[in-house]
Amino acid sequence: MTKAVKYVGLDVHKNTIAVAVAEDGKRGEVREHGEIANTPAALTKLLGKLGGSEVELHVCYEAGPCGYGIQRQAAAAGHRCVVVAPSLIPSRPGDRIKTDRRDAVKLARLHRAGELTSVWIPDRAHEAMRDLVRARLAAVRSLRHARQQLSGFLLRHGHHYHRPAWTQMHRRWLSGLRFAEDAHHIVLEDYIATVDAAKERRDRLTVQIEKRLADWTLAPVVEALQALRGMAMVAAATIVAELGDISRFSKAEQLMSYLGLVPSEDSSGKRRRQGGITKAGNGAARRMLVEAAWSYRFPARISREQLLRQEQLTASIRAIAWKAQERLCLQYRKLSRAGKPVTTVTTAIARQLAGFVWAIAHEVSMPKA
């Protein structure tokens, strides 16, 4: 017996969830259902009221700070539930009224029409690894901010260090500084302690990422990506943690577009105009690729560190990594000689590097669950 289908749109907030229901069929009724508390008990009661033995629920809500708990609870209850990409939800230019209930109705209607784009849902282990990677990225930002504050303080008081900073020699130079006011020595020591604490936090999280790689299902992909130049453990783990299962992209161009590394375009009729990259999708993975792209400004060669990372990898993966070096190093010099800005060149290299990331990810044999 065919079950009746109901499309449920949820506008999720920290404390409440606005609910709307769309009946099956092109002209089926779309109605507001009300508002419930954002708790597992309230959601269970809602699903039981709307569903049943003869009703199949198709639930959707926008990706946001509340995570994937609702999706997992609805899926465990036997209902279909997708998490929607907010930036890809169609909108009407003339619609100037926005409320929680209107948003829920809009989600239910568009879900029924098949106009929503769902995001990839990580499992709990993958989400934990991604949170760990993001915690390290936050620690890196804190360290950079602490160093900038210390450098700004020294600059205001006329102290300049004309060598590479943040080395052991630089630390000794800091300990030998003298100020006319005693309060400035207190400020200096506080800034140094803040930098040291931020550095310890970053290093501690780096060690934890390395320890947990062995138990991660996507660890083989992380190891394989380290064959690429500029792709050490942290960069590879960050890219995989943010992108998840790269094999879900059927073409390399899809991955480039997902990362926001393709040019924006505004064309009409015979006019075709391209602008900067779209910067859509995952910003953390995109930044890691851009950082890795800087290393291709040097001639193609396999360093000792890269050789050690490639020892346990297959010949096909090593061949892809070397092909990437030959092509990207040549392309970097070619674009630079053409007078392109450095940032433009690096972004173009990062886009092509994403293609090699895709190729290597498809070469990895994943262990069967």
Short mmCIF file of C-alpha atoms in Angstrom, two decimals, residues 41-196:
data_model
loop_
_atom_site.label_atom_id
_atom_site.label_comp_id
_atom_site.label_asym_id
_atom_site.label_seq_id
_atom_site.Cartn_x
_atom_site.Cartn_y
_atom_site.Cartn_z
CA ALA A 41 10.81 15.45 23.31
CA ALA A 42 8.86 18.16 21.47
CA LEU A 43 10.24 17.00 18.10
CA THR A 44 9.32 13.38 18.84
CA LYS A 45 5.77 14.44 19.69
CA LEU A 46 5.53 16.50 16.47
CA LEU A 47 6.76 13.68 14.23
CA GLY A 48 4.35 11.26 15.87
CA LYS A 49 1.43 13.65 15.37
CA LEU A 50 2.18 14.44 11.72
CA GLY A 51 3.30 10.95 10.73
CA GLY A 52 1.86 7.53 11.27
CA SER A 53 1.68 4.08 9.75
CA GLU A 54 0.06 5.43 6.57
CA VAL A 55 2.01 8.71 6.25
CA GLU A 56 5.59 9.26 5.08
CA LEU A 57 7.25 12.48 6.25
CA HIS A 58 9.84 14.36 4.19
CA VAL A 59 11.41 16.85 6.60
CA CYS A 60 13.80 19.70 5.80
CA TYR A 61 15.50 22.56 7.62
CA GLU A 62 18.34 24.98 6.96
CA ALA A 63 21.92 24.24 7.95
CA GLY A 64 22.91 26.42 10.87
CA PRO A 65 24.39 26.56 14.36
CA CYS A 66 22.00 23.91 15.73
CA GLY A 67 23.86 21.19 13.84
CA TYR A 68 22.54 17.83 12.68
CA GLY A 69 20.72 16.62 15.81
CA ILE A 70 17.26 17.12 14.31
CA GLN A 71 18.23 15.26 11.14
CA ARG A 72 19.60 12.32 13.10
CA GLN A 73 16.55 12.16 15.35
CA ALA A 74 14.13 12.27 12.41
CA ALA A 75 16.12 9.65 10.48
CA ALA A 76 16.22 7.38 13.52
CA ALA A 77 12.42 7.65 13.72
CA GLY A 78 12.17 6.36 10.14
CA HIS A 79 11.48 9.66 8.34
CA ARG A 80 13.38 11.28 5.49
CA CYS A 81 15.15 14.44 6.57
CA VAL A 82 17.52 16.70 4.65
CA VAL A 83 19.57 19.69 5.75
CA VAL A 84 19.36 22.50 3.22
CA ALA A 85 22.11 24.88 2.05
CA PRO A 86 20.79 28.36 3.03
CA SER A 87 22.68 30.20 0.29
CA LEU A 88 21.03 28.11 -2.43
CA ILE A 89 17.40 28.58 -1.37
CA PRO A 90 15.46 30.34 -4.18
CA SER A 91 14.00 33.73 -3.19
CA ARG A 92 11.57 36.15 -4.80
CA PRO A 93 12.98 39.65 -5.32
CA GLY A 94 9.69 41.31 -4.37
CA ASP A 95 9.19 39.40 -1.12
CA ARG A 96 10.03 41.93 1.62
CA ILE A 97 8.37 40.23 4.60
CA LYS A 98 10.37 37.65 6.52
CA THR A 99 9.09 35.79 9.59
CA ASP A 100 9.80 32.38 11.09
CA ARG A 101 6.43 30.99 10.01
CA ARG A 102 6.80 32.34 6.46
CA ASP A 103 10.25 30.76 6.27
CA ALA A 104 8.85 27.39 7.39
CA VAL A 105 6.06 27.57 4.77
CA LYS A 106 8.60 28.49 2.11
CA LEU A 107 10.80 25.52 3.02
CA ALA A 108 7.86 23.09 2.92
CA ARG A 109 6.68 24.38 -0.48
CA LEU A 110 10.14 24.35 -2.08
CA HIS A 111 10.92 20.93 -0.65
CA ARG A 112 7.79 19.54 -2.26
CA ALA A 113 8.79 21.15 -5.56
CA GLY A 114 12.31 19.68 -5.37
CA GLU A 115 13.93 23.14 -5.47
CA LEU A 116 16.15 22.75 -2.39
CA THR A 117 19.81 21.70 -2.36
CA SER A 118 20.79 19.44 0.52
CA VAL A 119 24.19 19.40 2.21
CA TRP A 120 26.30 16.36 2.97
CA ILE A 121 25.61 14.97 6.46
CA PRO A 122 28.70 13.76 8.36
CA ASP A 123 28.53 10.91 10.84
CA ARG A 124 29.32 11.57 14.49
CA ALA A 125 32.97 10.49 14.21
CA HIS A 126 33.56 12.73 11.21
CA GLU A 127 31.81 15.65 12.91
CA ALA A 128 34.06 15.18 15.95
CA MET A 129 37.18 15.29 13.77
CA ARG A 130 35.90 18.38 11.98
CA ASP A 131 35.27 20.11 15.32
CA LEU A 132 38.83 19.25 16.37
CA VAL A 133 40.25 20.67 13.13
CA ARG A 134 38.17 23.83 13.51
CA ALA A 135 39.35 24.21 17.10
CA ARG A 136 42.92 24.20 15.80
CA LEU A 137 42.05 26.81 13.17
CA ALA A 138 40.61 28.98 15.95
CA ALA A 139 43.84 28.49 17.92
CA VAL A 140 45.87 29.58 14.89
CA ARG A 141 43.78 32.74 14.60
CA SER A 142 44.24 33.44 18.32
CA LEU A 143 48.00 33.00 18.00
CA ARG A 144 48.15 35.35 15.03
CA HIS A 145 46.09 37.95 16.89
CA ALA A 146 48.29 37.67 20.00
CA ARG A 147 51.45 38.15 17.95
CA GLN A 148 49.95 41.15 16.18
CA GLN A 149 49.10 42.75 19.53
CA LEU A 150 52.64 42.23 20.80
CA SER A 151 54.16 43.60 17.59
CA GLY A 152 51.87 46.62 17.72
CA PHE A 153 52.84 47.34 21.33
CA LEU A 154 56.56 47.20 20.48
CA LEU A 155 56.08 49.38 17.39
CA ARG A 156 54.34 52.08 19.43
CA HIS A 157 57.37 52.28 21.71
CA GLY A 158 60.00 52.34 18.96
CA HIS A 159 61.32 48.78 19.23
CA HIS A 160 62.02 47.11 15.89
CA TYR A 161 63.34 43.60 15.25
CA HIS A 162 64.86 43.54 11.78
CA ARG A 163 65.17 39.76 11.51
CA PRO A 164 62.67 36.91 11.15
CA ALA A 165 60.41 37.07 14.20
CA TRP A 166 59.08 34.40 16.57
CA THR A 167 62.34 32.46 16.74
CA GLN A 168 64.47 31.64 19.79
CA MET A 169 66.69 34.64 19.01
CA HIS A 170 63.61 36.85 18.83
CA ARG A 171 62.48 35.56 22.24
CA ARG A 172 65.86 36.44 23.75
CA TRP A 173 65.65 39.91 22.19
CA LEU A 174 62.25 40.43 23.82
CA SER A 175 63.64 39.54 27.25
CA GLY A 176 66.34 42.19 26.89
CA LEU A 177 64.01 45.13 26.13
CA ARG A 178 63.92 48.03 28.56
CA PHE A 179 61.17 50.63 29.06
CA ALA A 180 61.07 53.89 31.02
CA GLU A 181 57.82 52.92 32.78
CA ASP A 182 57.50 49.80 34.95
CA ALA A 183 53.95 49.24 33.73
CA HIS A 184 55.26 48.63 30.22
CA HIS A 185 57.34 45.67 31.45
CA ILE A 186 54.16 44.16 32.92
CA VAL A 187 52.34 44.66 29.62
CA LEU A 188 55.23 43.07 27.69
CA GLU A 189 55.29 39.99 29.90
CA ASP A 190 51.52 39.64 29.63
CA TYR A 191 51.66 39.79 25.83
CA ILE A 192 54.50 37.22 25.76
CA ALA A 193 52.55 34.90 28.06
CA THR A 194 49.49 35.22 25.81
CA VAL A 195 51.56 34.31 22.73
CA ASP A 196 53.11 31.32 24.51
#
